Coordinates of N, CA and C in Angstrom, one line a residue:
M7 N 74.3 89.1 14.7 CA 74.6 87.7 15.0 C 74.8 87.5 16.5
T8 N 74.2 86.5 17.1 CA 74.4 86.2 18.5 C 75.6 85.3 18.7
T9 N 76.5 85.7 19.6 CA 77.6 84.8 19.9 C 77.2 83.8 20.9
T10 N 78.0 82.8 21.1 CA 77.7 81.7 22.1 C 77.5 82.3 23.5
L11 N 78.3 83.3 23.8 CA 78.3 83.9 25.1 C 77.0 84.6 25.4
E12 N 76.4 85.2 24.3 CA 75.1 85.9 24.5 C 73.9 84.9 24.5
A13 N 74.1 83.8 23.9 CA 73.0 82.8 23.8 C 72.8 81.9 25.0
V14 N 73.8 81.8 25.8 CA 73.7 80.8 26.9 C 73.1 81.5 28.1
P15 N 72.0 80.8 28.7 CA 71.4 81.4 29.9 C 72.3 81.0 31.1
F16 N 73.0 82.0 31.6 CA 74.0 81.8 32.7 C 73.4 81.3 34.0
E17 N 72.2 81.6 34.2 CA 71.5 81.1 35.4 C 71.6 79.5 35.4
A18 N 71.4 79.0 34.2 CA 71.4 77.5 34.1 C 72.8 77.0 34.3
I19 N 73.8 77.7 33.9 CA 75.2 77.3 34.0 C 75.5 77.1 35.5
A20 N 75.0 78.0 36.3 CA 75.3 78.0 37.7 C 74.9 76.6 38.3
E21 N 73.8 76.0 37.8 CA 73.4 74.7 38.3 C 74.2 73.6 37.7
T22 N 74.9 73.8 36.6 CA 75.6 72.7 35.9 C 77.1 73.0 35.9
R23 N 77.6 73.5 36.9 CA 79.0 73.8 36.9 C 80.0 72.6 36.8
S24 N 79.5 71.4 36.9 CA 80.3 70.3 36.8 C 80.8 70.0 35.4
D25 N 80.1 70.6 34.4 CA 80.4 70.5 33.0 C 81.6 71.4 32.7
P26 N 82.7 70.9 32.2 CA 83.9 71.8 31.9 C 83.6 72.9 30.9
L27 N 82.8 72.6 29.8 CA 82.5 73.6 28.9 C 81.6 74.7 29.5
A28 N 80.7 74.4 30.3 CA 79.9 75.3 31.0 C 80.7 76.2 31.9
R29 N 81.7 75.6 32.6 CA 82.6 76.4 33.5 C 83.4 77.4 32.7
E30 N 83.9 76.9 31.5 CA 84.7 77.8 30.7 C 83.9 78.9 30.1
L31 N 82.7 78.6 29.7 CA 81.8 79.7 29.1 C 81.5 80.7 30.2
Y32 N 81.2 80.2 31.4 CA 80.9 81.1 32.5 C 82.0 82.0 32.9
R33 N 83.2 81.4 33.0 CA 84.4 82.2 33.3 C 84.7 83.3 32.2
A34 N 84.5 82.9 30.9 CA 84.7 83.8 29.8 C 83.6 85.0 29.9
W35 N 82.4 84.6 30.3 CA 81.4 85.6 30.4 C 81.6 86.5 31.6
R36 N 82.0 86.0 32.7 CA 82.3 86.8 33.9 C 83.5 87.7 33.6
H37 N 84.5 87.3 33.0 CA 85.7 88.1 32.8 C 85.6 88.8 31.4
R38 N 84.6 88.6 30.7 CA 84.4 89.3 29.4 C 85.7 89.3 28.5
V39 N 86.1 88.1 28.2 CA 87.3 88.0 27.3 C 87.0 88.7 26.0
A40 N 87.8 89.8 25.8 CA 87.5 90.6 24.6 C 88.8 90.7 23.8
L41 N 88.7 90.2 22.6 CA 89.9 90.4 21.7 C 89.6 91.6 20.9
T42 N 90.7 92.3 20.5 CA 90.5 93.4 19.6 C 90.1 92.9 18.2
N43 N 89.7 93.8 17.4 CA 89.3 93.4 16.0 C 90.5 92.8 15.3
R44 N 91.7 93.4 15.4 CA 92.8 92.8 14.7 C 93.2 91.4 15.3
E45 N 93.1 91.3 16.6 CA 93.4 90.0 17.2 C 92.4 88.9 16.7
R46 N 91.2 89.3 16.6 CA 90.1 88.4 16.1 C 90.4 88.1 14.6
D47 N 90.8 89.1 13.8 CA 91.1 88.8 12.4 C 92.2 87.9 12.3
C48 N 93.3 88.1 13.1 CA 94.5 87.2 13.0 C 94.1 85.8 13.4
V49 N 93.3 85.6 14.4 CA 92.9 84.3 14.9 C 92.0 83.6 13.8
A50 N 91.1 84.4 13.2 CA 90.2 83.9 12.2 C 91.0 83.4 10.9
W51 N 92.0 84.2 10.5 CA 92.9 83.7 9.4 C 93.7 82.5 9.8
A52 N 94.2 82.5 11.0 CA 94.9 81.3 11.4 C 94.0 80.0 11.4
A53 N 92.8 80.2 11.8 CA 91.8 79.1 11.8 C 91.6 78.6 10.3
E54 N 91.7 79.5 9.4 CA 91.6 79.1 7.9 C 92.9 78.5 7.4
G55 N 93.9 78.4 8.3 CA 95.1 77.7 7.9 C 96.2 78.6 7.3
K56 N 96.0 79.9 7.4 CA 96.9 80.9 6.9 C 98.1 81.0 7.8
T57 N 99.3 81.2 7.2 CA 100.5 81.4 8.0 C 100.5 82.9 8.5
E58 N 101.4 83.2 9.3 CA 101.5 84.6 9.8 C 101.8 85.5 8.6
W59 N 102.7 85.0 7.7 CA 103.1 85.8 6.5 C 101.9 86.0 5.6
E60 N 101.1 85.0 5.4 CA 99.9 85.1 4.5 C 98.8 86.0 5.2
S61 N 98.6 85.9 6.5 CA 97.7 86.7 7.2 C 98.1 88.2 7.1
A62 N 99.4 88.4 7.2 CA 99.9 89.8 7.1 C 99.7 90.4 5.8
A63 N 99.9 89.6 4.7 CA 99.6 90.1 3.4 C 98.1 90.4 3.2
I64 N 97.3 89.6 3.7 CA 95.8 89.8 3.6 C 95.4 91.0 4.3
L65 N 95.9 91.2 5.5 CA 95.5 92.3 6.4 C 96.3 93.6 6.1
G66 N 97.4 93.5 5.4 CA 98.2 94.7 5.1 C 99.0 95.2 6.3
I67 N 99.5 94.2 7.1 CA 100.3 94.6 8.2 C 101.6 93.7 8.2
A68 N 102.5 93.9 9.0 CA 103.7 93.1 9.1 C 103.5 91.8 9.7
P69 N 104.2 90.7 9.3 CA 104.1 89.4 9.9 C 104.4 89.5 11.4
K70 N 105.3 90.3 11.9 CA 105.6 90.4 13.3 C 104.4 90.9 14.1
T71 N 103.6 91.8 13.4 CA 102.4 92.4 14.0 C 101.4 91.3 14.2
V72 N 101.2 90.4 13.1 CA 100.3 89.3 13.2 C 100.7 88.4 14.4
E73 N 102.0 88.1 14.5 CA 102.6 87.3 15.6 C 102.2 87.9 16.9
S74 N 102.4 89.2 17.1 CA 102.1 89.8 18.4 C 100.6 89.8 18.7
H75 N 99.7 89.9 17.7 CA 98.3 89.8 17.9 C 97.9 88.4 18.3
L76 N 98.5 87.4 17.7 CA 98.2 86.0 18.1 C 98.7 85.7 19.5
I77 N 99.9 86.3 19.9 CA 100.4 86.1 21.2 C 99.5 86.8 22.3
A78 N 99.0 88.0 21.9 CA 98.1 88.7 22.8 C 96.8 87.9 23.0
A79 N 96.3 87.4 21.9 CA 95.0 86.6 21.9 C 95.2 85.3 22.7
R80 N 96.4 84.6 22.6 CA 96.7 83.4 23.4 C 96.7 83.7 24.8
R81 N 97.3 84.9 25.2 CA 97.4 85.3 26.6 C 96.0 85.5 27.2
K82 N 95.2 86.3 26.4 CA 93.8 86.6 26.9 C 92.9 85.4 27.0
L83 N 93.1 84.4 26.1 CA 92.3 83.2 26.2 C 93.0 82.0 27.0
N84 N 94.1 82.3 27.5 CA 94.9 81.3 28.3 C 95.1 80.0 27.5
A85 N 95.6 80.2 26.3 CA 95.8 79.1 25.3 C 97.3 78.7 25.3
A86 N 97.6 77.5 25.2 CA 98.9 77.0 25.2 C 99.7 77.2 23.9
N87 N 98.9 77.1 22.8 CA 99.5 77.3 21.5 C 98.5 77.8 20.5
K88 N 98.9 77.9 19.2 CA 97.9 78.4 18.2 C 96.7 77.5 18.0
V89 N 96.9 76.2 18.0 CA 95.8 75.3 17.8 C 94.8 75.4 19.0
H90 N 95.4 75.5 20.2 CA 94.5 75.6 21.4 C 93.8 77.0 21.3
L91 N 94.4 78.0 20.9 CA 93.8 79.3 20.7 C 92.6 79.3 19.8
I92 N 92.8 78.6 18.6 CA 91.8 78.5 17.6 C 90.6 77.7 18.2
A93 N 90.9 76.6 18.9 CA 89.8 75.8 19.4 C 89.0 76.5 20.5
K94 N 89.7 77.3 21.3 CA 89.0 78.1 22.4 C 88.2 79.2 21.7
A95 N 88.7 79.9 20.7 CA 88.0 80.9 20.1 C 86.8 80.4 19.4
L96 N 86.9 79.3 18.7 CA 85.7 78.6 18.1 C 84.6 78.3 19.2
R97 N 85.1 77.6 20.2 CA 84.2 77.2 21.3 C 83.5 78.3 22.0
L98 N 84.2 79.4 22.2 CA 83.6 80.6 22.8 C 82.8 81.5 21.9
G99 N 82.8 81.1 20.6 CA 82.0 81.9 19.6 C 82.7 83.2 19.2
I100 N 84.0 83.3 19.5 CA 84.7 84.6 19.2 C 84.9 84.6 17.6
I101 N 85.2 83.5 17.0 CA 85.3 83.4 15.6 C 84.3 82.3 15.1
D102 N 84.0 82.4 13.8 CA 83.0 81.4 13.2 C 83.8 80.3 12.5

C-alpha cells in the first residue's frame, strides 16, 4: 500500500508551498515523522473511537501504556490533543 507521503511528487510541492497541506506534507516527508507500530496501533484504535482502556484490552497492554504511546505520537506529530493527532495521522496517511 502506498502512503500519502510516498505518492506525492515533492518536486511539485516545492512550487506550491503556499498551500498549507502541501507545506505540512513536505515537512513530514523531510523530517520523516515515524511512529512506532504500537503508537500507530493506538492512534488507529483511537480513530475508531476506542478509549484507552478499550484499546489496552484489544492490544493486550496496560491503559497507561496506551496513554504513553498516544502522548509520544502527539509529540511526534506536533498535535495539540487526541482529535488533532487523529486528524494529522489521517491526513499524512499514517493511518487509514
